[in-house]
PDB file of C-alpha atoms and ligand atoms in Angstrom:
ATOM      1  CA  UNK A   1      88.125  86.223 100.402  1.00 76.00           C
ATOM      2  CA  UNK A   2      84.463  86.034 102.141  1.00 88.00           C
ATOM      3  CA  UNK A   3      84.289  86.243 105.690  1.00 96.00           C
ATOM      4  CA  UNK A   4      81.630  84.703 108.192  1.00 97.00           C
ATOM      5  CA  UNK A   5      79.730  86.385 110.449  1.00 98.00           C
ATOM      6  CA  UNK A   6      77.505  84.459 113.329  1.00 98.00           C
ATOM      7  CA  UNK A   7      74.776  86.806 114.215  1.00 98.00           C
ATOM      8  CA  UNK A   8      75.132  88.207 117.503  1.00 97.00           C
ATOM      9  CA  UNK A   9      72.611  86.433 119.293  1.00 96.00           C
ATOM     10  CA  UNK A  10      71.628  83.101 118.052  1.00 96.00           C
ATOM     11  CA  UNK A  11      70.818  79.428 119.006  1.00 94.00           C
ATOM     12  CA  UNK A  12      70.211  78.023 122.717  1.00 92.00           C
ATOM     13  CA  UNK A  13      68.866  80.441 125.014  1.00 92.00           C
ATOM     14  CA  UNK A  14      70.697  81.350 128.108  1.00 93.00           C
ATOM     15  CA  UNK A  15      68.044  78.735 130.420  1.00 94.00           C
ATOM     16  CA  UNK A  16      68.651  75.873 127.529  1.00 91.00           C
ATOM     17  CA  UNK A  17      72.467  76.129 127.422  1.00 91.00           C
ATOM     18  CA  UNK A  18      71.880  76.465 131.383  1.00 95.00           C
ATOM     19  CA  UNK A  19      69.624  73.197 131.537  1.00 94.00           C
ATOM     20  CA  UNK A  20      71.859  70.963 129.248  1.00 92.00           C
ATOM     21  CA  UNK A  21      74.769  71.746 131.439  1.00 93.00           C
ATOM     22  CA  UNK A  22      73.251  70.869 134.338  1.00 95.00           C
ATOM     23  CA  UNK A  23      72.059  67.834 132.941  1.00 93.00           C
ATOM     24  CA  UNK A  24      75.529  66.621 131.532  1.00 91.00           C
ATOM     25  CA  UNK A  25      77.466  67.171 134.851  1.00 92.00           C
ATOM     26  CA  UNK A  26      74.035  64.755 136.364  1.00 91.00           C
ATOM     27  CA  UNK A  27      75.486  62.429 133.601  1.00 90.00           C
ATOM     28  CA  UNK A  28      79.091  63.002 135.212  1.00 88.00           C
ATOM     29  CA  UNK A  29      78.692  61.053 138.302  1.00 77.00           C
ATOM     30  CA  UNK A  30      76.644  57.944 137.284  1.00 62.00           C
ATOM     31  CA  UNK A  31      76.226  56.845 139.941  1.00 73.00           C
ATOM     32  CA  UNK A  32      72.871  56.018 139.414  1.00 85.00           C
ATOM     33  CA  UNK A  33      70.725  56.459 135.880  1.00 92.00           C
ATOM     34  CA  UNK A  34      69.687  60.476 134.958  1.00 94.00           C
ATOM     35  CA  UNK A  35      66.311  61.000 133.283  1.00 95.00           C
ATOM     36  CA  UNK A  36      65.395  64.169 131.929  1.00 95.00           C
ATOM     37  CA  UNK A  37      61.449  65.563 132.109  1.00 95.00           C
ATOM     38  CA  UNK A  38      60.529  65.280 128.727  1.00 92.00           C
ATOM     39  CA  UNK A  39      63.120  65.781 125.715  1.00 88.00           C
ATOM     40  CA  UNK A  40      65.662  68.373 127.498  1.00 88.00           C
ATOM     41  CA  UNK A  41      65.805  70.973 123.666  1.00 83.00           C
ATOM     42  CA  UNK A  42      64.011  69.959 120.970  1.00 78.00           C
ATOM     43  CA  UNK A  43      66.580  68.734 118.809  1.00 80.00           C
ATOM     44  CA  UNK A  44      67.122  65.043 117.754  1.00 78.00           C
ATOM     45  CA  UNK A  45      70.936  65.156 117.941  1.00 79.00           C
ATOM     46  CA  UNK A  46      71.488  66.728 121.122  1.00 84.00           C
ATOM     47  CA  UNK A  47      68.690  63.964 122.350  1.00 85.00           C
ATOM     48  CA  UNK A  48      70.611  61.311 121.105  1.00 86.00           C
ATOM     49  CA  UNK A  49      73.678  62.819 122.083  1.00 87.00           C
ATOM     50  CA  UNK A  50      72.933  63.066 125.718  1.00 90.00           C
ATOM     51  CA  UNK A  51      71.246  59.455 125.433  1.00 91.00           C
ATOM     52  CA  UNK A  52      74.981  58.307 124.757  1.00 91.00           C
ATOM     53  CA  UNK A  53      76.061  60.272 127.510  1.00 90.00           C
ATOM     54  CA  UNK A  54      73.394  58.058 129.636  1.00 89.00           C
ATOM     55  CA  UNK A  55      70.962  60.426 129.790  1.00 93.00           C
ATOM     56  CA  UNK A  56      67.283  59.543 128.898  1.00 93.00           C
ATOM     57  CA  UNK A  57      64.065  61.351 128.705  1.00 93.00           C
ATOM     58  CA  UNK A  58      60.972  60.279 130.808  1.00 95.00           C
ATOM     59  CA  UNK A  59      56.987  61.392 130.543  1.00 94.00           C
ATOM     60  CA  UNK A  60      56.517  61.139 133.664  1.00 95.00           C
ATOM     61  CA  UNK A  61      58.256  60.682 137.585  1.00 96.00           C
ATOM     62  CA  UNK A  62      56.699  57.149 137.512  1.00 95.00           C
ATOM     63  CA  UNK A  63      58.725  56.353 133.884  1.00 95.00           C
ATOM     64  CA  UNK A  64      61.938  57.347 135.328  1.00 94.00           C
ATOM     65  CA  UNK A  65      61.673  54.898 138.650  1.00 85.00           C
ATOM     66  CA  UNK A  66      64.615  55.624 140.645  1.00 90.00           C
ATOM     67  CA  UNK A  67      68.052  57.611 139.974  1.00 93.00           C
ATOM     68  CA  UNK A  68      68.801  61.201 139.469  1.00 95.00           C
ATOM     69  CA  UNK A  69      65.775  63.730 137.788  1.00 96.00           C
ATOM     70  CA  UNK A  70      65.972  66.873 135.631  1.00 96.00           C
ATOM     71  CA  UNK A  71      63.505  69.052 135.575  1.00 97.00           C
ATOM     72  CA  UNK A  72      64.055  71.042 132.082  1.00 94.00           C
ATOM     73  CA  UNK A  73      64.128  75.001 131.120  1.00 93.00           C
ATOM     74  CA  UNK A  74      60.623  74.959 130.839  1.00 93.00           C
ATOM     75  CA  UNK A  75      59.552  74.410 134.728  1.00 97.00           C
ATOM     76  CA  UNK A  76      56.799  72.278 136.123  1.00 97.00           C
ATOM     77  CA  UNK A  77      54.053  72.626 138.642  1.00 98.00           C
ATOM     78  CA  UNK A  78      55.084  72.195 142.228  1.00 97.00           C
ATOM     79  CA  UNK A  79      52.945  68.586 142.254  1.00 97.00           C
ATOM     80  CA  UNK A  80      55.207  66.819 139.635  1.00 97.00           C
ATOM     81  CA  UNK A  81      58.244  67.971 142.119  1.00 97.00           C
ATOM     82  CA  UNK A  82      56.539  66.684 144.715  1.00 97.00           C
ATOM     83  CA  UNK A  83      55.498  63.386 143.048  1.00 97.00           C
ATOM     84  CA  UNK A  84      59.298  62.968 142.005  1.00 97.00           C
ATOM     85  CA  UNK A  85      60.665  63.532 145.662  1.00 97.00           C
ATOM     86  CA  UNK A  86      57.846  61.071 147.415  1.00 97.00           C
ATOM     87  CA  UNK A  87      58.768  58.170 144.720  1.00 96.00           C
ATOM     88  CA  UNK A  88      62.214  58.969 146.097  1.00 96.00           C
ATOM     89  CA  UNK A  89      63.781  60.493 142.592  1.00 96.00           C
ATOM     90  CA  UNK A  90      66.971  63.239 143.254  1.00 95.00           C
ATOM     91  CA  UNK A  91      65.171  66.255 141.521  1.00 97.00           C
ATOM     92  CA  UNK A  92      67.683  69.030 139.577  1.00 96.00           C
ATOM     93  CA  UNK A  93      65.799  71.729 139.208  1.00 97.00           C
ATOM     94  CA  UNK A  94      66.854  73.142 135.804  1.00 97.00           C
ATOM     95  CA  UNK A  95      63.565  75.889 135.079  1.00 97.00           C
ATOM     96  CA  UNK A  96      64.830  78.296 133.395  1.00 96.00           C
ATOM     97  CA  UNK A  97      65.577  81.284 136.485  1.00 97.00           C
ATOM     98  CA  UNK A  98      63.363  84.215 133.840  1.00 96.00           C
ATOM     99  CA  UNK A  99      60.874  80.609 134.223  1.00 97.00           C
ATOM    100  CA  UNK A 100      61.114  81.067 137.969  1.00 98.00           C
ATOM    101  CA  UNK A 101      60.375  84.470 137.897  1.00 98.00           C
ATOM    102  CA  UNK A 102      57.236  83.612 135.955  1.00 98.00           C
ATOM    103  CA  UNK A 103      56.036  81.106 138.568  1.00 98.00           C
ATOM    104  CA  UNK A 104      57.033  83.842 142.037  1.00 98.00           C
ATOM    105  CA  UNK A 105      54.690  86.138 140.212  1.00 98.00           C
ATOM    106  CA  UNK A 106      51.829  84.244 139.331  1.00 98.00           C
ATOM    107  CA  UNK A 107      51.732  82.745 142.909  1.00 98.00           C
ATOM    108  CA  UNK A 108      52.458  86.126 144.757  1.00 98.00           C
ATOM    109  CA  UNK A 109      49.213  87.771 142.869  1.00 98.00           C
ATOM    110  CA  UNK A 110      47.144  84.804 143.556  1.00 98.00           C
ATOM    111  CA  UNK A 111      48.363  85.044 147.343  1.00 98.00           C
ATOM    112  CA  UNK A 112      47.413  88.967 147.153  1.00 98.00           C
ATOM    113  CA  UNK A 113      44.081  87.648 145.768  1.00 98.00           C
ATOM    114  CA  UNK A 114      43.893  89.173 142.310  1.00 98.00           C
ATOM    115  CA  UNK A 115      42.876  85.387 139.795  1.00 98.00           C
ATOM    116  CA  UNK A 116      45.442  85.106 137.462  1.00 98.00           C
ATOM    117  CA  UNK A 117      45.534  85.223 133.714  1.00 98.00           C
ATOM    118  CA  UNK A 118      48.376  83.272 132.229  1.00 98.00           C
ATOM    119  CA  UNK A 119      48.633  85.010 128.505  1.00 97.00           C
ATOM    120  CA  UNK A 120      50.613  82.195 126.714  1.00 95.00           C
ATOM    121  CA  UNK A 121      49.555  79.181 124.707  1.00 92.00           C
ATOM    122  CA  UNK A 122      46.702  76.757 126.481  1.00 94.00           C
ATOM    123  CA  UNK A 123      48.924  73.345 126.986  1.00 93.00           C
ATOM    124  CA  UNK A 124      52.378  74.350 126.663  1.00 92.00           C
ATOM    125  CA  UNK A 125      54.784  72.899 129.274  1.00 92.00           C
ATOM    126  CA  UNK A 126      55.661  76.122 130.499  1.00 94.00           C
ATOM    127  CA  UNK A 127      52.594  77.481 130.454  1.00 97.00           C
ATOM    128  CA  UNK A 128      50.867  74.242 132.676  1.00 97.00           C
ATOM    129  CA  UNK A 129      53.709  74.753 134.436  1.00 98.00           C
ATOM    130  CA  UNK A 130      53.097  78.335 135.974  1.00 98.00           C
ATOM    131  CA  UNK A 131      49.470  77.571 136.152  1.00 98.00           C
ATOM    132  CA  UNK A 132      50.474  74.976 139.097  1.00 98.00           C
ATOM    133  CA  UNK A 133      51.619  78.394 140.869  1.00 98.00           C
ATOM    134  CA  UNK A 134      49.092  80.722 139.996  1.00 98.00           C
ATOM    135  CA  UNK A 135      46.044  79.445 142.057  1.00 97.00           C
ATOM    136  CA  UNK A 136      42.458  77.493 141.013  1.00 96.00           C
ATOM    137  CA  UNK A 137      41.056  80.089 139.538  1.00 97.00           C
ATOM    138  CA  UNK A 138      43.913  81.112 137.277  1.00 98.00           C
ATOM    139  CA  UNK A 139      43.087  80.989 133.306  1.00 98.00           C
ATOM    140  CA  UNK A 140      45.046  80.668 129.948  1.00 98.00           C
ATOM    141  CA  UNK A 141      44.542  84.007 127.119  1.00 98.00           C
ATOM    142  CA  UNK A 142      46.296  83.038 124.241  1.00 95.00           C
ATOM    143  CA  UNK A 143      45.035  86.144 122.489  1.00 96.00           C
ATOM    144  CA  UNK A 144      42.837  88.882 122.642  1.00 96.00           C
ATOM    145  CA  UNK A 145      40.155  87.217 120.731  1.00 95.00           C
ATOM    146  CA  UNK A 146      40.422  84.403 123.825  1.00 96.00           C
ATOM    147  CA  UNK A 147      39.749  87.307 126.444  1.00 97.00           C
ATOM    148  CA  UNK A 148      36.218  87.280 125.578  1.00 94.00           C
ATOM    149  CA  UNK A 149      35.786  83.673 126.219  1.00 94.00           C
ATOM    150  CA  UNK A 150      36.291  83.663 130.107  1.00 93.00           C
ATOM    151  CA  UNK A 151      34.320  85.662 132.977  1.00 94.00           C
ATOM    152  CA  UNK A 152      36.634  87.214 135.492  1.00 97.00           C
ATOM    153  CA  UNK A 153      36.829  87.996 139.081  1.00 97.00           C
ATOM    154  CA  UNK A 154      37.244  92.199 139.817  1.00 97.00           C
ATOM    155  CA  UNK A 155      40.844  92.250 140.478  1.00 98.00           C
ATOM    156  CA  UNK A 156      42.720  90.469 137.935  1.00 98.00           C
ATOM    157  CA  UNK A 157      46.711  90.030 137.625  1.00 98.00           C
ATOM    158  CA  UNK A 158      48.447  89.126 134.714  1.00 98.00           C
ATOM    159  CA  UNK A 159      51.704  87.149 133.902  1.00 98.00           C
ATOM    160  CA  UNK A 160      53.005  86.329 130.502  1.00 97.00           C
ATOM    161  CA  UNK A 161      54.554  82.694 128.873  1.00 95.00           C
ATOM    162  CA  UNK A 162      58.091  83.917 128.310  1.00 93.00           C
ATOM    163  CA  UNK A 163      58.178  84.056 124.549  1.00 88.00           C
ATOM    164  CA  UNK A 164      55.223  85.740 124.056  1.00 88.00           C
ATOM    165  CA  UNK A 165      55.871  89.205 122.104  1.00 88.00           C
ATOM    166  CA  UNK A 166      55.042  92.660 123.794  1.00 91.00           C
ATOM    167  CA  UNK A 167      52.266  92.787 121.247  1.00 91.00           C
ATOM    168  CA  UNK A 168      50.216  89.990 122.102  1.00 93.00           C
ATOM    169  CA  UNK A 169      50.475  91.207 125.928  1.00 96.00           C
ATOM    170  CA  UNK A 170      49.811  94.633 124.888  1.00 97.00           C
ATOM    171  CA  UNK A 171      46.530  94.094 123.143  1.00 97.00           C
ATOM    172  CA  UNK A 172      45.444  91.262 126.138  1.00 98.00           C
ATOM    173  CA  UNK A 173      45.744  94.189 128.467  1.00 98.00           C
ATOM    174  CA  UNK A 174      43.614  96.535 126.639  1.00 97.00           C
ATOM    175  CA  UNK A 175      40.803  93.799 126.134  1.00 97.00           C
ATOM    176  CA  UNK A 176      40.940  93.274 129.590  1.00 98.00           C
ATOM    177  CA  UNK A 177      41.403  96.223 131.289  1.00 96.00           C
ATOM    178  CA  UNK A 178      37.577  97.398 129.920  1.00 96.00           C
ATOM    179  CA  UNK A 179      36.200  93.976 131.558  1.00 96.00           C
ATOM    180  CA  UNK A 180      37.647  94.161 135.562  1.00 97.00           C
ATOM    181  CA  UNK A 181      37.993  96.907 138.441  1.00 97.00           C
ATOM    182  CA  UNK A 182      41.547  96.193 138.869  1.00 98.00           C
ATOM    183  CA  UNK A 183      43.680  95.123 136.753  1.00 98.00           C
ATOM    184  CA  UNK A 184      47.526  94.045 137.824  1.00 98.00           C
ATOM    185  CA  UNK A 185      50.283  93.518 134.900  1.00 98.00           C
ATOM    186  CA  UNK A 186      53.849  91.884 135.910  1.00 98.00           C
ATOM    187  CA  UNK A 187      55.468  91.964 132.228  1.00 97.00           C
ATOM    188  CA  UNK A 188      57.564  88.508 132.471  1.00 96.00           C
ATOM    189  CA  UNK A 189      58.723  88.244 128.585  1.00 94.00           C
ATOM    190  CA  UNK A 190      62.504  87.139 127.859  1.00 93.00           C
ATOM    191  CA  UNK A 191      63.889  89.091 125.578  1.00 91.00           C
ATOM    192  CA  UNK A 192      65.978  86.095 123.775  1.00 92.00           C
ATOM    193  CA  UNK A 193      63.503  85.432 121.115  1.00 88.00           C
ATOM    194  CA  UNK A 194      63.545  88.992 120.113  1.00 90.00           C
ATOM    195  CA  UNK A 195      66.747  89.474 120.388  1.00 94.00           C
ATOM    196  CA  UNK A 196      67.504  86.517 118.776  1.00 94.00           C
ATOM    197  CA  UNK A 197      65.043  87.798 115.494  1.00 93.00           C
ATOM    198  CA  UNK A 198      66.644  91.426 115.613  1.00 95.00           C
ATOM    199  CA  UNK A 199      70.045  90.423 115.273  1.00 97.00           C
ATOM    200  CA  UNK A 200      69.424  87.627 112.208  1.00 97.00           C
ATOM    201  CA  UNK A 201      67.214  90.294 110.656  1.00 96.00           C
ATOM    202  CA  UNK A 202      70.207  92.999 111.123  1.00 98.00           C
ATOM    203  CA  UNK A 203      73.147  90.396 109.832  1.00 98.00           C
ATOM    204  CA  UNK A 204      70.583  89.258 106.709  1.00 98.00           C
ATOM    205  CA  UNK A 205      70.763  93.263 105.595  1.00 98.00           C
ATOM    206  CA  UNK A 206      74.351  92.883 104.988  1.00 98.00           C
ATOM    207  CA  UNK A 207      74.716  88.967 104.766  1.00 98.00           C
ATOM    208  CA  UNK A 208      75.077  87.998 100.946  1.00 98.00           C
ATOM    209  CA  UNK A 209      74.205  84.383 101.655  1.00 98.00           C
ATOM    210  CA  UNK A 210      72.458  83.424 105.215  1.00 98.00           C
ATOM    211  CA  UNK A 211      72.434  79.874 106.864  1.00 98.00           C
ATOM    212  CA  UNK A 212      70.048  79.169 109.420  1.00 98.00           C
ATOM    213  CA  UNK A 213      70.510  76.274 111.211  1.00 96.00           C
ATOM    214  CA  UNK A 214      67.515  74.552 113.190  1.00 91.00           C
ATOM    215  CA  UNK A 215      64.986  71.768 113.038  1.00 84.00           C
ATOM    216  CA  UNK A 216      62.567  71.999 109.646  1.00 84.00           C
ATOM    217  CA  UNK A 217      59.519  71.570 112.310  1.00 78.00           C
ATOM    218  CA  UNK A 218      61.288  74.438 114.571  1.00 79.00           C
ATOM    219  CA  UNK A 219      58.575  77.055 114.659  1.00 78.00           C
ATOM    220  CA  UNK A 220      61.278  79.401 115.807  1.00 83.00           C
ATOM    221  CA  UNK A 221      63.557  78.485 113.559  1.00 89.00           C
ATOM    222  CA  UNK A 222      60.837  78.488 110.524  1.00 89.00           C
ATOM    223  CA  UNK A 223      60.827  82.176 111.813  1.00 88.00           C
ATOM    224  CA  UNK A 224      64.616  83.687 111.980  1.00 94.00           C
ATOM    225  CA  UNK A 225      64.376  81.832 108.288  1.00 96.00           C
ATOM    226  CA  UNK A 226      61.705  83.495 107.175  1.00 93.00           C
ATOM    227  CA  UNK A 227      63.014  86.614 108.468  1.00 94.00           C
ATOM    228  CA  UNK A 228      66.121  86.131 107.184  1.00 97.00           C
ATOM    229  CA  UNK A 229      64.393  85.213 103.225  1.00 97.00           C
ATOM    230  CA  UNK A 230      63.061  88.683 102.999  1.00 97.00           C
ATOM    231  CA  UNK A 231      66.105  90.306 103.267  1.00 98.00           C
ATOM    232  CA  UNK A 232      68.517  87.772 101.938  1.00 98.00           C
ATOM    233  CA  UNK A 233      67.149  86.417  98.879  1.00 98.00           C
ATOM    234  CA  UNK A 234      70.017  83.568  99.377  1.00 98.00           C
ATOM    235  CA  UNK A 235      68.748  81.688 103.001  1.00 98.00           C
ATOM    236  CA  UNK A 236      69.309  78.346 103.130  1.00 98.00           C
ATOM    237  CA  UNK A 237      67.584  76.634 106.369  1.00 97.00           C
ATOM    238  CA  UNK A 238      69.893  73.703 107.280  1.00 96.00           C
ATOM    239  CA  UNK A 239      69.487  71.066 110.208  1.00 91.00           C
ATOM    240  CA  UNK A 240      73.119  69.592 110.070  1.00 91.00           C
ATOM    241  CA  UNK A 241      76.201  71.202 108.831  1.00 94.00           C
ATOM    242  CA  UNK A 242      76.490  68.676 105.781  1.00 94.00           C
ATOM    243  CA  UNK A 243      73.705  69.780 104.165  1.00 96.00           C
ATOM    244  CA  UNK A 244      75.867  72.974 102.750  1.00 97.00           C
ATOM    245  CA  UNK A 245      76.913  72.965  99.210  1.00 96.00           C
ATOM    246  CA  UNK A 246      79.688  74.774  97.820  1.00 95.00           C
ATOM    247  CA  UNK A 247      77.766  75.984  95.343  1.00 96.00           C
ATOM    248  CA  UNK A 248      75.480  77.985  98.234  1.00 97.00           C
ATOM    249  CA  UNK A 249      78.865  80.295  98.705  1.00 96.00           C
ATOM    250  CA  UNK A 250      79.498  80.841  95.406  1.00 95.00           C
ATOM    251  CA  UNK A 251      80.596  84.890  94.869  1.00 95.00           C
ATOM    252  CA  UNK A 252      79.485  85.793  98.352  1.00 96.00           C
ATOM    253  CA  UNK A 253      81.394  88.473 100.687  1.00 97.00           C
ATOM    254  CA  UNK A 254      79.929  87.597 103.722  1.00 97.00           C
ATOM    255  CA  UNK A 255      78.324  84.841 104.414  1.00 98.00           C
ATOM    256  CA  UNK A 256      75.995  85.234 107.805  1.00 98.00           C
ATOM    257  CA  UNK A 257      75.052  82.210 110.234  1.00 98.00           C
ATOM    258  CA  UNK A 258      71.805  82.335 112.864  1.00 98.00           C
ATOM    259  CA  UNK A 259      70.156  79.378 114.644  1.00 97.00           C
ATOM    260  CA  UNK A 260      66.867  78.412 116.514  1.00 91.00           C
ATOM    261  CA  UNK A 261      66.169  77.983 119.766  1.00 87.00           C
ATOM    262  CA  UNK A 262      67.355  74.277 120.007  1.00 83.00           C
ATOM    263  CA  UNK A 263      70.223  74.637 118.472  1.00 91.00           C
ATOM    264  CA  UNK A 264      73.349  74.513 120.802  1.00 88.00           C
ATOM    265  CA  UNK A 265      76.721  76.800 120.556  1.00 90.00           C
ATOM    266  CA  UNK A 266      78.635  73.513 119.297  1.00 89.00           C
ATOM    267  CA  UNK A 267      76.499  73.302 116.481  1.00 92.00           C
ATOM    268  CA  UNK A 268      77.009  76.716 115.561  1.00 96.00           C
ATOM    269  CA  UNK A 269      80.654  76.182 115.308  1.00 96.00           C
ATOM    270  CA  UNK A 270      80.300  73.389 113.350  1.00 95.00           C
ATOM    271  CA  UNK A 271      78.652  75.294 110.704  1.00 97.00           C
ATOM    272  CA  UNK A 272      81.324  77.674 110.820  1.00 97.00           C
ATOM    273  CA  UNK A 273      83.645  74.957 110.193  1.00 97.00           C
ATOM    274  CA  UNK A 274      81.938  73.695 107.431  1.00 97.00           C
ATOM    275  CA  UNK A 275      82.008  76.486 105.995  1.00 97.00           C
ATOM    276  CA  UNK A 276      85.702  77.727 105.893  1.00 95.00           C
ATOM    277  CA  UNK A 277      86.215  74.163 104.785  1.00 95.00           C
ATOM    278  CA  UNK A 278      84.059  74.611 101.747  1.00 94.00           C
ATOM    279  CA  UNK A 279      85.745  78.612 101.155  1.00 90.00           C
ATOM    280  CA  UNK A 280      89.126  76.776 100.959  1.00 84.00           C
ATOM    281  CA  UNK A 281      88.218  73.927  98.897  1.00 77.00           C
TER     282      UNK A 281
HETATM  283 FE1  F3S B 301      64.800  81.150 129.826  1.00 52.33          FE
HETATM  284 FE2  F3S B 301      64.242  83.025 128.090  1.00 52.33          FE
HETATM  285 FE3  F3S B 301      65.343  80.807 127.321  1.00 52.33          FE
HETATM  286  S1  F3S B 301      62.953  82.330 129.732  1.00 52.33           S
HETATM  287  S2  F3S B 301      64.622  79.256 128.709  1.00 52.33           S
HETATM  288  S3  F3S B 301      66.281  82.335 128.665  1.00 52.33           S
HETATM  289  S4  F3S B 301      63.794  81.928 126.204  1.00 52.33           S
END
């Protein structure tokens, strides 16, 4: 008989399961309609899921007109709060609290009066979003390479977009330590990605057959799959649970499950099920 294993960190990240929570208990007491900040997880089902739940998603304060507003995992800058609260919105704040810590960081070495450098990717919600706390002279460095392209004051402090790796902030540092006087370095990466890509890497060594459930435009999810593909010749990357075939399982011991980012706990499980159900068939 094969057993399943779910690897032992995968799918929706602490501040996502976090967000979506907070969002569905807005949805609780309708009172009044709930708007979300942008798409709450990047995942078409758990959109339309919380649109049936009477939650939508809204560009901007002005889309979402009156009623209750979530700000997602991601953060914002401390304008679009204020924006929200003068056009009379109720604001959840749902940033991520490893988001938060991002943003007290950036603004504290601003207020100290080192400019910041924001080492994530240039446009990224997250990343706009701490460079509303990080003062006017603040930059983006998405790499190395980038560190060249800016001139910088003498004392310089540093903050990282959460899912940046240790290596892209390592080799930022040593470009710019040679260019400034002073250079300050608050490490803010979460550790979830990694985590996430060390324990689908560590199940796929044993893992016979590997599902990895996530959206096909998922870069994260592209990742744990490609991961997953060089040590488990037999990775399937699935977006639903009724995309498995039988024939996937065929002669396996263990069959291993991993998800992206977007991808909440429920439709972990329901992989899970799918799978027994196919094992007993
Ligand atoms: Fe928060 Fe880390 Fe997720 S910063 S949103 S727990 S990836």
């Amino acid at each position: 008989m094969a057993s399943i294993e779910i690897a032992r960190q995968a799918g929706a990240c602490y501040g996502v399961e976090r967000a979506l929570k907070m969002a569905l208990e807005a949805a609780a007491t309708p009172k009044q309609p709930v708007h979300t900040l942008g798409p709450l997880i990047h995942n078409p089902s758990v959109v339309s899921d919380l649109a049936a739940r009477g939650v939508a998603s809204a560009e901007t304060p002005a889309e979402a007109e009156r009623g209750t507003l979530v700000i997602r995992a991601h953060g914002v800058t401390p304008a679009v709060v204020a924006d929200a609260e003068e056009r009379g919105l109720t604001v959840i704040d749902a940033t991520c609290p490893y988001v938060k810590r991002v943003h007290r960081a950036a603004a504290r070495l601003s207020e100290d009066g080192y400019q910041v450098v924001v080492v994530g990717e240039c446009g990224h919600p997250e990343v706009v979003g701490i460079l509303g706390h990080a003062g006017e002279n603040a930059v983006v460095v998405s790499d190395a390479d980038d560190v060249a392209r800016n001139a910088y004051a003498e004392r310089v402090g540093v903050v990282v977009q959460t899912t940046q790796t240790a290596a892209t902030l390592s080799a930022v540092v040593g470009a710019l330590a040679v260019r400034v006087r002073e250079l300050k370095v608050v490490n803010t990466i979460c550790e979830a990605t990694a985590e996430r890509q060390d324990a689908a890497a560590e199940l796929a060594g044993r893992a016979d057959v590997m599902i990895v459930i996530g959206g096909r435009s998922s870069g994260n999810t592209r990742r744990l799959a490609e991961i997953c593909q060089s040590r488990c010749p037999r990775t399937h990357h699935i977006e639903g649970a009724d995309e498995i075939e039988s024939s996937w399982l065929s002669g396996a011991s263990l069959i291993g499950i991993t998800a992206g980012a977007s991808t909440p706990a429920q439709q972990i499980e329901r992989t899970r099920e799918r799978v027994e159900a196919l094992m007993d068939a």
